[in-house]
Each structure stands twice: as C-alpha cells, then as structure tokens.
Amino acid sequence: NKWLHKLLKDDECLIEVKRAKLICKKLSLNFSERHYCRDVRVWFPEIKFGPHFVPTCASCKSSGAVAVNGCFEKCPARRAVGLETNCFVMSRRHVCHMCQKEHKERKEQASGGAFAKVQRTFMGYNSKVLANLPDAGKGDEFPAFLTHRSAVDKLIVNLQRPLCDKGVRPHALSEMLVEPHSKRYYDDYIKYEREARRTKGLVTTTALMFSTFADKTKYNGSVPTGKYLSSVYIKFGETLRPHYDREVKKRGCDQLNIDASYKVPKHLFQIHGKAPYHALITGTNKYREIRLQVLTVTDSHDQLRPSLQ
C-alpha cells in the first residue's frame, strides 16, 4: 500500500506539520512535540507532474534507462532557510543504467589504469536535471535554491535582489531574519506552555520544558550569516547571467553615454598587491538602460572597440 505516494499527490508533494502525527504512527516513530516538526517539500517530479516526467540523466540527457536508486541514509533531506522558520527539501537518487554500462566498459578496458569516469547516478534536484525536464519551466517549480550542503527558500532569494538595490547588505538581511525566526520560536514556546498547563498542569520539571532555539535535538532553529547570504546572492546571480545578457541585447541604442567607475576594480581580486583593472566603463542609452559594461586597464575609449564591434 503506497500510502505516502497517495499523500504526496493529494498535498502536491508538500508534507505539512499537521501530517506529522499520522506519518509517525504509520512509520512506528515516537511523536513527542509538534512544535519541533517542520514541513518537508518532496521533489518527485514523476509523482507530482506524471510518469512521463522521469528525471533525465545528467550525462546522456536521456530518461529511457533512468531508475530510482533510493535515498541517502545519512542526509535524507536538506534544510532550507525560510522567512520565519526552516523547512526540509527532499528528493531521490536516480541511476542511469546506460551510463552505468558505459562506465563499466571503460573500467574493463582500462584494466586497472586511469580512465574517464562517467556520472551514472544523480539527485532529482540536480541543476542540470531540473533544466532538462520534458516540459520547459517545470524545473523552476523546485521550491529552493541549493548550496553546497544547505538550501535557501526562493522567497528569500527573490527578496535579495530588490533589497540589495535599495542598499540592504547581506549582513543586514541576516539580522532582519533573526526577528521573524525569533518571533516564531516564542510563539511556539507560548503555545506549548498553554497546552502544557491545560493538559499536564503547571510545568515545573526540566524534562517537560520547551527547548532552546538552537537545540539541535529538538527545536533546531538557525539563521544564516551574512557571509552565507552573500554567497547565495552571487551564485544565484550567476544562474541569471544568460538571461541578463539576452535582455541587454534587446535594448535599442542610438546614443551611447559613457561613464567610468573606479570603485569596483578596488574591490576585485589583486595580483601581487595591485588591481588588474583600472576602471569599469558603463555605456547607457537615452533611457539610462545599460547597453555596455567593460572592465578596462586604462581610461582610453579604444578598449571599447571590441565590445562595440
């Protein structure tokens, strides 16, 4: 009886906290306190969108020989930072039997020597896999932006750009997130105390007290640092670069206004203590839309010729 598949279809692959008691009962797990539970966003595209949305292999770009290869036991889900609390993002591991066969053949031909390995297993939320789903744009429905070991809810990622344009630095955003996360924690704390007084009487023992915010075995609250949010902003911006390049090419221009900035090169990397670039030259049209942006080693406009051509 695949009760979990039915639950995922009914709830659109979102396991909410209200389902925690039911799921713990079915899995014979101990359910102690619902305020310690978090939502789980499950990414099974073949269940959410239909059987023809089987993830494509990251190597051969085909889904004909792809099969489910189970889940990670040590880290079955990633924690995604939300606006007022955290949730978990979960997916499955897949294997491509065609690439696995090719990898085995290369290994046998090498006879113990070095050979070019073939990626034959991949996660369902792999960035290449999301981009190659059968229906263009379905991969954009993945609810989080993944980093090396964690994730960030796309709501925060989308808020970063307008906030950054208004001068809100990543460290300030980190301090802003502390407020809603702390508010959610104390709201849960008060609810727990009221329920405890109503059902168990006045709570006096330490064992029945609500956990601290950072207790990893219970509430497990956390807020990302400004350095982490800064890296997320940069990595997500890299994914948008092809879109920005195409948008810039769409802008018309019959008048180019040139301006040089000397602040940006100072913050870039240095070679032997000196900045490799002297200025960032920006060209805008009459509507102040950017049409050209080049890092140059001098102020001479001759260095703009290759870009203009």
Coordinates of C-alpha atoms in Angstrom, one line a residue:
N1 CA 0.0 0.0 0.0
K2 CA 1.8 3.1 -1.2
W3 CA 0.1 5.5 1.2
L4 CA 2.9 8.0 1.0
H5 CA 2.6 8.3 -2.8
K6 CA -1.2 9.0 -2.3
L7 CA -0.4 11.6 0.4
L8 CA 2.1 13.4 -1.9
K9 CA -0.4 13.5 -4.8
D10 CA -3.2 14.9 -2.5
D11 CA -0.9 17.5 -0.9
E12 CA 1.1 18.4 -4.1
C13 CA 4.3 16.9 -2.7
L14 CA 4.2 19.0 0.5
I15 CA 4.2 17.2 3.8
E16 CA 2.9 19.7 6.3
V17 CA 3.4 19.7 10.0
K18 CA -0.2 18.7 10.6
R19 CA 0.6 15.3 9.0
A20 CA 3.4 14.6 11.4
K21 CA 1.4 12.6 13.9
L22 CA -0.2 10.4 11.2
I23 CA 3.1 9.7 9.5
C24 CA 4.9 8.9 12.7
K25 CA 2.1 6.5 13.6
K26 CA 2.5 4.7 10.2
L27 CA 6.2 4.5 10.5
S28 CA 6.1 3.5 14.2
L29 CA 8.1 6.5 15.2
N30 CA 7.8 8.4 18.5
F31 CA 5.8 11.6 18.2
S32 CA 6.5 13.9 21.1
E33 CA 6.0 17.6 20.3
R34 CA 4.5 19.0 17.1
H35 CA 6.3 22.4 17.5
Y36 CA 9.6 20.6 16.9
C37 CA 8.4 19.3 13.5
R38 CA 8.9 21.1 10.2
D39 CA 7.4 21.0 6.7
V40 CA 9.0 18.7 4.2
R41 CA 8.9 19.6 0.5
V42 CA 9.3 16.4 -1.5
W43 CA 10.6 16.7 -5.1
F44 CA 9.4 13.6 -7.0
P45 CA 8.6 15.1 -10.5
E46 CA 7.3 11.7 -11.8
I47 CA 4.7 11.8 -9.0
K48 CA 3.9 15.5 -9.0
F49 CA 3.6 16.0 -12.8
G50 CA 3.1 12.5 -14.1
P51 CA 5.0 9.4 -15.1
H52 CA 6.5 11.0 -18.3
F53 CA 8.4 13.5 -16.1
V54 CA 11.1 11.0 -15.1
P55 CA 14.3 13.0 -14.4
T56 CA 16.8 12.9 -17.3
C57 CA 20.3 11.7 -16.9
A58 CA 22.8 14.5 -16.2
S59 CA 25.3 12.8 -18.6
C60 CA 23.5 11.4 -21.6
K61 CA 20.4 13.7 -21.3
S62 CA 18.0 10.8 -21.7
S63 CA 15.4 9.3 -19.4
G64 CA 14.9 6.0 -21.1
A65 CA 17.2 4.0 -18.8
V66 CA 16.8 6.0 -15.6
A67 CA 15.5 4.2 -12.5
V68 CA 15.2 5.1 -8.8
N69 CA 18.3 4.3 -6.8
G70 CA 17.0 5.0 -3.3
C71 CA 17.7 7.9 -0.9
F72 CA 20.6 9.0 1.2
E73 CA 20.5 7.5 4.7
K74 CA 22.9 9.9 6.5
C75 CA 21.3 13.0 5.0
P76 CA 17.9 12.2 3.5
A77 CA 16.9 15.9 3.2
R78 CA 18.4 19.4 3.1
R79 CA 17.3 22.1 5.5
A80 CA 16.1 25.2 3.6
V81 CA 16.1 28.6 5.3
G82 CA 12.7 30.2 5.2
L83 CA 11.4 33.7 6.1
E84 CA 10.2 32.8 9.6
T85 CA 11.2 29.2 10.0
N86 CA 13.1 26.4 8.2
C87 CA 11.8 23.5 6.2
F88 CA 13.3 20.5 4.6
V89 CA 13.7 19.7 0.9
M90 CA 13.9 16.0 -0.1
S91 CA 14.5 14.1 -3.3
R92 CA 15.6 10.7 -4.5
R93 CA 18.7 9.4 -6.1
H94 CA 18.5 8.0 -9.6
V95 CA 20.7 5.8 -11.7
C96 CA 21.1 5.7 -15.5
H97 CA 21.7 2.0 -16.5
M98 CA 23.0 3.1 -19.9
C99 CA 25.8 5.3 -18.4
Q100 CA 26.5 2.7 -15.8
K101 CA 27.1 0.1 -18.6
E102 CA 29.4 2.6 -20.4
H103 CA 31.3 3.3 -17.1
K104 CA 31.8 -0.5 -16.6
E105 CA 33.0 -1.0 -20.1
R106 CA 35.6 1.8 -19.8
K107 CA 36.8 0.4 -16.5
E108 CA 37.3 -3.1 -18.0
Q109 CA 39.2 -1.6 -21.0
A110 CA 41.4 0.4 -18.7
S111 CA 42.4 -2.8 -16.8
G112 CA 43.2 -1.1 -13.6
G113 CA 44.6 2.1 -15.2
A114 CA 43.3 5.6 -15.3
F115 CA 40.1 6.2 -17.3
A116 CA 37.5 8.9 -17.9
K117 CA 34.7 8.2 -15.4
V118 CA 31.0 8.6 -16.3
Q119 CA 28.5 10.1 -14.0
R120 CA 25.8 7.4 -13.7
T121 CA 23.9 8.5 -10.5
F122 CA 22.4 11.8 -9.8
M123 CA 19.9 13.5 -7.5
G124 CA 16.5 14.6 -8.6
Y125 CA 17.2 18.2 -7.7
N126 CA 20.5 18.4 -9.7
S127 CA 20.6 21.7 -11.6
K128 CA 21.2 20.0 -14.9
V129 CA 18.4 17.6 -14.3
L130 CA 15.9 20.4 -13.5
A131 CA 16.9 22.2 -16.7
N132 CA 16.3 19.1 -18.8
L133 CA 12.8 18.1 -17.6
P134 CA 10.5 17.2 -20.5
D135 CA 8.3 20.3 -20.2
A136 CA 10.3 23.5 -20.2
G137 CA 9.9 25.5 -17.0
K138 CA 8.8 22.7 -14.7
G139 CA 12.2 22.7 -13.1
D140 CA 11.6 26.3 -12.0
E141 CA 8.9 25.0 -9.6
F142 CA 11.6 23.5 -7.4
P143 CA 11.0 25.4 -4.1
A144 CA 14.6 26.2 -3.0
F145 CA 18.0 27.3 -4.2
L146 CA 20.6 24.7 -3.3
T147 CA 24.1 25.5 -2.0
H148 CA 26.9 23.0 -1.2
R149 CA 25.2 21.4 1.9
S150 CA 22.1 23.5 2.6
A151 CA 19.4 25.4 0.8
V152 CA 17.5 28.7 0.8
D153 CA 13.8 29.3 0.1
K154 CA 13.3 31.0 -3.2
L155 CA 11.2 33.7 -1.5
I156 CA 14.3 35.0 0.3
V157 CA 16.4 34.6 -2.8
N158 CA 13.9 36.7 -4.8
L159 CA 13.8 39.3 -2.0
Q160 CA 17.6 39.7 -2.0
R161 CA 17.8 41.5 -5.4
P162 CA 15.4 44.4 -4.6
L163 CA 16.7 44.7 -1.1
C164 CA 20.3 44.9 -2.4
D165 CA 19.3 47.5 -4.9
K166 CA 18.0 49.6 -2.0
G167 CA 21.3 49.3 -0.1
V168 CA 20.4 46.4 2.3
R169 CA 23.6 44.4 2.7
P170 CA 23.6 40.6 3.3
H171 CA 24.7 41.1 6.9
A172 CA 21.7 43.4 7.5
L173 CA 19.4 40.9 5.9
S174 CA 20.7 38.2 8.2
E175 CA 19.9 40.4 11.2
M176 CA 16.5 41.1 9.7
L177 CA 15.8 37.4 9.5
V178 CA 16.5 36.9 13.2
E179 CA 13.4 38.9 14.1
P180 CA 10.7 36.7 12.4
H181 CA 12.6 33.5 13.3
S182 CA 12.7 34.5 17.0
K183 CA 9.1 35.6 16.9
R184 CA 8.1 32.2 15.5
Y185 CA 10.1 30.5 18.3
Y186 CA 8.5 32.4 21.1
D187 CA 5.0 32.0 19.6
D188 CA 5.6 28.2 19.6
Y189 CA 7.0 28.5 23.2
I190 CA 3.9 30.2 24.4
K191 CA 1.6 27.7 22.7
Y192 CA 3.5 24.9 24.3
E193 CA 3.2 26.4 27.8
R194 CA -0.5 27.0 27.4
E195 CA -1.1 23.4 26.2
A196 CA 1.0 22.0 28.9
R197 CA -0.9 23.9 31.6
R198 CA -4.2 22.8 30.1
T199 CA -3.3 19.1 29.7
K200 CA -0.5 18.3 32.2
G201 CA -0.9 21.0 34.8
L202 CA 1.8 23.5 35.7
V203 CA 5.1 22.6 34.1
T204 CA 7.8 22.5 36.8
T205 CA 10.3 19.8 35.7
T206 CA 13.1 20.5 33.3
A207 CA 12.3 17.5 31.1
L208 CA 8.9 19.0 30.2
M209 CA 10.3 22.5 29.4
F210 CA 10.4 23.8 25.9
S211 CA 13.8 23.5 24.3
T212 CA 16.1 26.4 23.5
F213 CA 16.2 27.9 20.0
A214 CA 19.5 26.3 18.9
D215 CA 18.9 22.8 20.5
K216 CA 19.8 20.5 17.6
T217 CA 18.0 17.5 19.0
K218 CA 14.6 19.4 19.4
Y219 CA 13.7 22.8 18.1
N220 CA 16.9 23.1 15.9
G221 CA 16.5 26.8 14.9
S222 CA 19.1 28.6 12.9
V223 CA 19.5 31.8 10.9
P224 CA 22.1 32.1 8.1
T225 CA 25.0 34.5 8.4
G226 CA 25.6 37.5 6.2
K227 CA 28.6 35.8 4.6
Y228 CA 26.4 32.8 3.6
L229 CA 23.6 35.0 2.2
S230 CA 26.3 36.9 0.2
S231 CA 27.5 33.7 -1.4
V232 CA 23.9 32.7 -2.2
Y233 CA 23.3 36.1 -3.9
I234 CA 26.4 35.7 -6.0
K235 CA 25.7 32.1 -7.0
F236 CA 22.1 32.8 -7.9
G237 CA 23.2 35.8 -9.9
E238 CA 25.4 33.6 -12.0
T239 CA 22.4 31.4 -13.0
L240 CA 20.6 34.6 -14.2
R241 CA 23.6 35.9 -16.3
P242 CA 22.5 34.3 -19.6
H243 CA 19.0 35.9 -19.2
Y244 CA 20.6 39.3 -18.4
D245 CA 22.8 39.1 -21.5
R246 CA 19.9 38.4 -23.7
E247 CA 17.9 41.3 -22.2
V248 CA 20.7 43.7 -22.7
K249 CA 20.9 42.8 -26.4
K250 CA 17.2 43.6 -26.8
R251 CA 17.7 47.2 -25.7
G252 CA 17.9 49.7 -28.5
C253 CA 20.5 52.4 -28.6
D254 CA 21.1 55.4 -30.9
Q255 CA 23.0 57.4 -28.3
L256 CA 25.7 55.9 -26.0
N257 CA 26.6 57.7 -22.8
I258 CA 29.9 56.6 -21.4
D259 CA 30.8 56.7 -17.7
A260 CA 33.8 55.2 -15.8
S261 CA 33.7 53.9 -12.2
Y262 CA 37.0 53.4 -10.2
K263 CA 35.4 51.9 -7.1
V264 CA 34.6 48.4 -8.5
P265 CA 38.1 47.4 -9.5
K266 CA 39.4 48.2 -6.0
H267 CA 37.1 45.5 -4.6
L268 CA 38.1 42.8 -7.1
F269 CA 40.9 40.4 -6.7
Q270 CA 44.5 41.7 -6.7
I271 CA 47.7 40.3 -8.3
H272 CA 50.9 41.0 -6.3
G273 CA 49.0 43.7 -4.4
K274 CA 47.8 45.5 -7.4
A275 CA 44.3 45.6 -9.1
P276 CA 44.4 44.1 -12.6
Y277 CA 41.8 46.6 -13.9
H278 CA 41.7 50.3 -13.6
A279 CA 38.0 51.2 -14.3
L280 CA 34.6 49.8 -15.0
I281 CA 33.2 51.6 -18.1
T282 CA 29.4 51.6 -18.5
G283 CA 27.5 52.7 -21.6
T284 CA 23.8 53.5 -21.3
N285 CA 21.2 54.6 -23.9
K286 CA 19.0 57.7 -23.7
Y287 CA 16.6 55.8 -21.3
R288 CA 19.6 55.0 -18.9
E289 CA 19.4 51.3 -19.7
I290 CA 22.8 49.6 -19.7
R291 CA 24.0 48.6 -23.1
L292 CA 27.7 48.1 -22.5
Q293 CA 29.8 47.3 -19.5
V294 CA 33.5 46.5 -19.7
L295 CA 36.5 46.3 -17.3
T296 CA 39.4 48.2 -18.7
V297 CA 43.1 48.7 -17.8
T298 CA 43.1 52.4 -18.7
D299 CA 40.6 55.2 -19.4
S300 CA 41.0 55.0 -23.1
H301 CA 37.9 54.5 -25.2
D302 CA 39.9 52.5 -27.6
Q303 CA 39.4 49.5 -25.3
L304 CA 35.7 49.6 -26.0
R305 CA 36.1 48.9 -29.7
P306 CA 35.9 45.0 -29.5
S307 CA 32.7 45.2 -27.4
L308 CA 31.2 47.8 -29.7
Q309 CA 32.0 45.8 -32.8

